[in-house]
Tab-separated table of C-alpha atoms in Angstrom:
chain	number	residue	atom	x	y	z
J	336	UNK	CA	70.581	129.064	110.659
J	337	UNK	CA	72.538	130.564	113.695
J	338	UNK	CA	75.906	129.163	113.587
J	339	UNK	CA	76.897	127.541	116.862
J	340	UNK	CA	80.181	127.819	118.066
J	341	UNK	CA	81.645	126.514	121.854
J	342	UNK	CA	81.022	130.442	122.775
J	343	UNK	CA	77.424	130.573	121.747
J	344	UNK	CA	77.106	126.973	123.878
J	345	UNK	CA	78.503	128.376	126.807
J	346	UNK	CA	76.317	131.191	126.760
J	347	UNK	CA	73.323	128.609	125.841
J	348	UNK	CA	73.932	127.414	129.387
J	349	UNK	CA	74.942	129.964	131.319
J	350	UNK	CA	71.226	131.153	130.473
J	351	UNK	CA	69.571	128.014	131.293
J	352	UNK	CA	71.297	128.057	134.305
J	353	UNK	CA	70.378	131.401	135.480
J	354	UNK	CA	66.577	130.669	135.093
J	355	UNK	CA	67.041	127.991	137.532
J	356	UNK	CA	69.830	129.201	140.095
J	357	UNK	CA	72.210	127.301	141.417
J	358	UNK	CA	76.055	128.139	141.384
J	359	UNK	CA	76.597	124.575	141.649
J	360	UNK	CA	74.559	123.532	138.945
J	361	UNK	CA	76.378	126.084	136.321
J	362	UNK	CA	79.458	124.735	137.235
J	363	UNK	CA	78.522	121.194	136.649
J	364	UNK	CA	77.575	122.337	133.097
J	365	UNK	CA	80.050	124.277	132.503
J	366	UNK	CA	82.466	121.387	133.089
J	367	UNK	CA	80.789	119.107	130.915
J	368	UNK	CA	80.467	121.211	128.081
J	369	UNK	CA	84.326	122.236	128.615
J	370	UNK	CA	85.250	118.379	129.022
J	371	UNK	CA	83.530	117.312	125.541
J	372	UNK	CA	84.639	120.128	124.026
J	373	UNK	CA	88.303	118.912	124.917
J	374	UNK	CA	87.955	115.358	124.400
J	375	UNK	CA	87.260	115.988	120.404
J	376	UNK	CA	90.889	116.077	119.145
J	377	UNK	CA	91.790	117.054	115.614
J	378	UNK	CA	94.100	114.257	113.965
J	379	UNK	CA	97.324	115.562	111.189
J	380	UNK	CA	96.122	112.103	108.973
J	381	UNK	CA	92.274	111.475	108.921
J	382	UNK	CA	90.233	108.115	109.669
J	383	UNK	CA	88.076	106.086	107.150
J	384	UNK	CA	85.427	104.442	108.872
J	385	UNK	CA	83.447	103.096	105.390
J	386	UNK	CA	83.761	102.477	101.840
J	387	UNK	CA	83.006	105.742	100.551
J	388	UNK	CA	86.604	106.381	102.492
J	389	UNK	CA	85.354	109.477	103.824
J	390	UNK	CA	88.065	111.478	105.930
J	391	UNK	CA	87.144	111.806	109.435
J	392	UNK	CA	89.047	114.931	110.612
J	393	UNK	CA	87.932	115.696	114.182
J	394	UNK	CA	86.858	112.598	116.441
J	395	UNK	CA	86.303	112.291	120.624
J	396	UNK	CA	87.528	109.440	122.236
J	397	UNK	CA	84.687	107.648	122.478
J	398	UNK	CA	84.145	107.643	118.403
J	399	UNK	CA	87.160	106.898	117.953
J	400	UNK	CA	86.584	103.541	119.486
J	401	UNK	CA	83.915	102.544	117.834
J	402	UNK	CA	85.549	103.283	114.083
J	403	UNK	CA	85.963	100.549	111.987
J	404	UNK	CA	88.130	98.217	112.843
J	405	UNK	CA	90.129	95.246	110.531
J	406	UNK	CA	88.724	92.199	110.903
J	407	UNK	CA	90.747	89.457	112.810
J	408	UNK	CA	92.894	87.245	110.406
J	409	UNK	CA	95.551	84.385	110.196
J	410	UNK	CA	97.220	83.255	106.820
J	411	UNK	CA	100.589	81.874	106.170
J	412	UNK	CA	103.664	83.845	105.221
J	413	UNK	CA	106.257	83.233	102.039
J	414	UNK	CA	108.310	81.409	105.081
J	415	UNK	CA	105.671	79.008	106.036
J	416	UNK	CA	104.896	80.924	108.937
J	417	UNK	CA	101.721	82.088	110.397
J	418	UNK	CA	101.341	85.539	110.293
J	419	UNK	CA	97.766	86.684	112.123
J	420	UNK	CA	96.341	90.049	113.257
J	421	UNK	CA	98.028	89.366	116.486
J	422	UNK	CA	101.485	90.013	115.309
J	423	UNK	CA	99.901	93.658	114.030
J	424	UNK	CA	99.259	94.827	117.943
J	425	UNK	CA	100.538	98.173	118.228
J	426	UNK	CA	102.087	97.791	114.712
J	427	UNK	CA	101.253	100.514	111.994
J	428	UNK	CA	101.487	99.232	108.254
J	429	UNK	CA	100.451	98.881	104.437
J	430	UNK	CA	98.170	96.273	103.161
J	431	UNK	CA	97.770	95.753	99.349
J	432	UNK	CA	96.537	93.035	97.217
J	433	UNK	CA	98.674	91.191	94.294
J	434	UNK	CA	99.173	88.114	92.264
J	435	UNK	CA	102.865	86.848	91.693
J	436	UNK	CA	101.717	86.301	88.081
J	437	UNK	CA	100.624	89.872	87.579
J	438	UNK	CA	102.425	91.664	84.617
J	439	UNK	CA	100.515	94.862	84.832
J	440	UNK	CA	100.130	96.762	88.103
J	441	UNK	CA	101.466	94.397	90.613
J	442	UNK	CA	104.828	95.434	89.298
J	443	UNK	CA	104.702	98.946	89.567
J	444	UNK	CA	102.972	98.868	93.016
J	445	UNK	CA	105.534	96.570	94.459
J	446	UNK	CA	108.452	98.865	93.424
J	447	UNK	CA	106.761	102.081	94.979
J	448	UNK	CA	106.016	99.789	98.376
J	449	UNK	CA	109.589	99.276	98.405
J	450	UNK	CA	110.518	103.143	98.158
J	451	UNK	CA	108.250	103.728	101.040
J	452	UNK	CA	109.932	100.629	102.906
J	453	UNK	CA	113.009	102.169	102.351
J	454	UNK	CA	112.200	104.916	104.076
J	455	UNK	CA	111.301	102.670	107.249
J	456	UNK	CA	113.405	100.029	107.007
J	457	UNK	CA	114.790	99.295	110.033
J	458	UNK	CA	111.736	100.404	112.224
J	459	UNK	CA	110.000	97.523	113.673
J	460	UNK	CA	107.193	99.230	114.659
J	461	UNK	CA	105.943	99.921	110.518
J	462	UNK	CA	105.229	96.752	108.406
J	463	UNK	CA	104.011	95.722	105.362
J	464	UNK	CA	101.247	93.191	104.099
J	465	UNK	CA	100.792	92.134	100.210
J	466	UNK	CA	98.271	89.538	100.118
J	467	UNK	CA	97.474	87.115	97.268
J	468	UNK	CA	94.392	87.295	94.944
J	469	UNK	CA	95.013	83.922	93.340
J	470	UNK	CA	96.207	81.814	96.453
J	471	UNK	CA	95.799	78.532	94.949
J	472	UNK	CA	98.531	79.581	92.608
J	473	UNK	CA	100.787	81.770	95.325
J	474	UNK	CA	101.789	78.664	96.932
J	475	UNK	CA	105.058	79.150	99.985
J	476	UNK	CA	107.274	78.404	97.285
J	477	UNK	CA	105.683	80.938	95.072
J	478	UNK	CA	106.005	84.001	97.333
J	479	UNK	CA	108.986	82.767	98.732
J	480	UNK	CA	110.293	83.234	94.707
J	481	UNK	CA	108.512	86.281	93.941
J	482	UNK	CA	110.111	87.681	97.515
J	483	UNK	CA	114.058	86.960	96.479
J	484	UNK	CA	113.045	88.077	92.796
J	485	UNK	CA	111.935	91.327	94.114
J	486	UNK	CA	114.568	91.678	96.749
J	487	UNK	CA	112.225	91.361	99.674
J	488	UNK	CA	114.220	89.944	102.256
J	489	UNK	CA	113.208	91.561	105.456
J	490	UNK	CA	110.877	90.719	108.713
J	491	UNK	CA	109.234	93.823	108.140
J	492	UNK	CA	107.279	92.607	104.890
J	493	UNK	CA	105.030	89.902	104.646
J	494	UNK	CA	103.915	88.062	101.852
J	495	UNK	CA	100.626	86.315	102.493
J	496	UNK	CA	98.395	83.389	101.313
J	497	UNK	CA	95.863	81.531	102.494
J	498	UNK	CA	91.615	80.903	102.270
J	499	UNK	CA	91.056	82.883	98.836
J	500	UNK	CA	87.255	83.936	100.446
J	501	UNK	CA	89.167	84.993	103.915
J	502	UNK	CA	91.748	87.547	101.454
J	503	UNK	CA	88.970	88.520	99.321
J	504	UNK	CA	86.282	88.953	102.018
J	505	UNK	CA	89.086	91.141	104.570
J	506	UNK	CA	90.212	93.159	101.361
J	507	UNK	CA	86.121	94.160	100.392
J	508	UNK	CA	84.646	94.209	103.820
J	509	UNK	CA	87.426	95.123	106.187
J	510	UNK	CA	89.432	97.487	104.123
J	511	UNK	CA	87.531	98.090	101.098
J	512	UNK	CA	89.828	98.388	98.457
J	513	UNK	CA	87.221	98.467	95.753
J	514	UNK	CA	85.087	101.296	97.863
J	515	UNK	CA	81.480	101.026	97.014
J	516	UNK	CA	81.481	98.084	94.080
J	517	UNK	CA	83.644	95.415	96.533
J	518	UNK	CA	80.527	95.094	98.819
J	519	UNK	CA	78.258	93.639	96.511
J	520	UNK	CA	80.649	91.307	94.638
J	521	UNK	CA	80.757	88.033	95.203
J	522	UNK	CA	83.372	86.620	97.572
J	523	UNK	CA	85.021	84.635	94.736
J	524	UNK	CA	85.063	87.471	92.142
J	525	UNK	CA	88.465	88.264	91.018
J	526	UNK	CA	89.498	90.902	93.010
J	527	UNK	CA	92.392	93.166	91.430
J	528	UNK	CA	93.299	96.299	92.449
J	529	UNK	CA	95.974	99.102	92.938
J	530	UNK	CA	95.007	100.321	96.185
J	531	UNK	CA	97.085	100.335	99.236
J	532	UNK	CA	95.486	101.094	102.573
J	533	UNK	CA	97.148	102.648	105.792
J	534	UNK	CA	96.159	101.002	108.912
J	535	UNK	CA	97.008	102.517	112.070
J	536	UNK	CA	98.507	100.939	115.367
J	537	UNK	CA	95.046	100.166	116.677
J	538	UNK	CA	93.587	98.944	113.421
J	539	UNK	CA	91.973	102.277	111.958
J	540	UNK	CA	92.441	102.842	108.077
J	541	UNK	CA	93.951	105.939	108.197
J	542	UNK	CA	94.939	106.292	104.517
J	543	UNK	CA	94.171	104.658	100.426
J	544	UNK	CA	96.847	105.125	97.913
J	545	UNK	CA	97.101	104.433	94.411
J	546	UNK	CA	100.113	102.232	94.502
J	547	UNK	CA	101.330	102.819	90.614
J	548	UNK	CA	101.856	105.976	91.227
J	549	UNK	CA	105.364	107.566	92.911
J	550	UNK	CA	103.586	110.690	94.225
J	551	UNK	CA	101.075	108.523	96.030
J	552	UNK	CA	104.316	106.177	97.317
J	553	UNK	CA	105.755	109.993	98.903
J	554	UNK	CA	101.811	111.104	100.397
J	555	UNK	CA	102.007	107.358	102.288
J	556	UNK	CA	105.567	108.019	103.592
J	557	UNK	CA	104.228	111.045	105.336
J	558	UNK	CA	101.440	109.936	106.582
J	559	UNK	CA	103.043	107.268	108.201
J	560	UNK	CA	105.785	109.688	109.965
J	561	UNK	CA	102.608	111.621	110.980
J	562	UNK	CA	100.877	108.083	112.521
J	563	UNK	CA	104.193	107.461	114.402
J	564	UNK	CA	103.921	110.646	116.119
J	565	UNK	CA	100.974	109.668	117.425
């Protein structure tokens, strides 16, 4: 098969054109053709749009909007606060999923959030979301521990509880943190995982770490200085 590049296109029309006549009408095309062609931007971090967390590299405006979006939410934070989608508007951050009980990965994933939130910290315009798998155990109290235990004493970090079908529905159907396997589990299936997903300032996943490992903690921090070029 012919490969078809924007040349070949142009030419494409330019022919069809010609058969007809019509100055006018070539340079209607032409502009079209030009103005699509310009609209498709190539982006330094990709877009994930499904659970196979397939990178989209090259996207028109248009697409773009239409991309998956994270679902609208509203849980409380380890101050007794509400913290809700809303307060993400125009915000770029990291959503993961623990369990202040967790002696296995939890740990490990928590201390390479907080080297990437070192790099930030300070910027109000990157945040960070750990949501509780077992929130009829992480009461206030409980994250409000696990926070000062972990040295987590900033606005930019939010510890989060609330509905356990809400967390585990938004963390298999809005971000898909277990890729293909979280959309046929069960809402109330224990859901534990190491993953750590991107979101942009218009609520695009833009990235999925492994969050136990330090070289994955480094790939986020650059992503992120990529999304706030943006």
């Amino acid at each position: 098969m012919k490969h078809i590049t924007e040349d070949n296109m142009v030419t494409s029309v330019k022919k069809t054109v010609l058969q007809y006549g019509g100055k006018m009408l070539m340079l209607s095309l032409l502009s079209s053709l030009l103005l699509a062609c310009s609209n498709t931007a190539e982006y330094k971090v990709p877009f994930y749009t499904d659970a196979s967390y397939t990178p989209i590299w090259k996207i028109d405006a248009q697409a773009k909007n239409n991309l998956n979006h994270i679902a609208p939410f509203r849980f409380t934070n380890q101050y007794g606060r509400t913290f809700s989608s809303e307060d993400l508007k125009g915000k770029i951050y990291l959503a993961n999923f623990f369990f202040t009980t967790c002696k296995g990965i939890c740990p490990k994933m928590t201390n390479n959030i907080k080297k990437i939130y070192q790099h930030f910290e300070g910027n109000p315009r990157v945040l960070f979301l750990s949501h509780s798998v077992t929130p009829e155990i992480d009461s206030v109290a409980k994250l409000k521990a696990y926070a000062d235990a972990n040295d987590i004493h900033t606005p930019q970090w939010e510890l989060l509880t609330g509905k356990a079908t809400e967390i585990y529905n938004l963390a298999r159907k809005s971000y898909f943190v277990e890729e293909a396997n979280g959309l046929s589990k069960d809402s109330t299936e224990f859901l534990h995982t190491e993953n750590i997903v991107l979101v942009d300032k218009d609520g695009h996943i833009r990235g999925l770490y492994n969050g136990t490992i330090a070289l994955d903690a480094e790939r986020a921090i650059e992503d992120i200085d990529a999304l706030l070029q943006e």
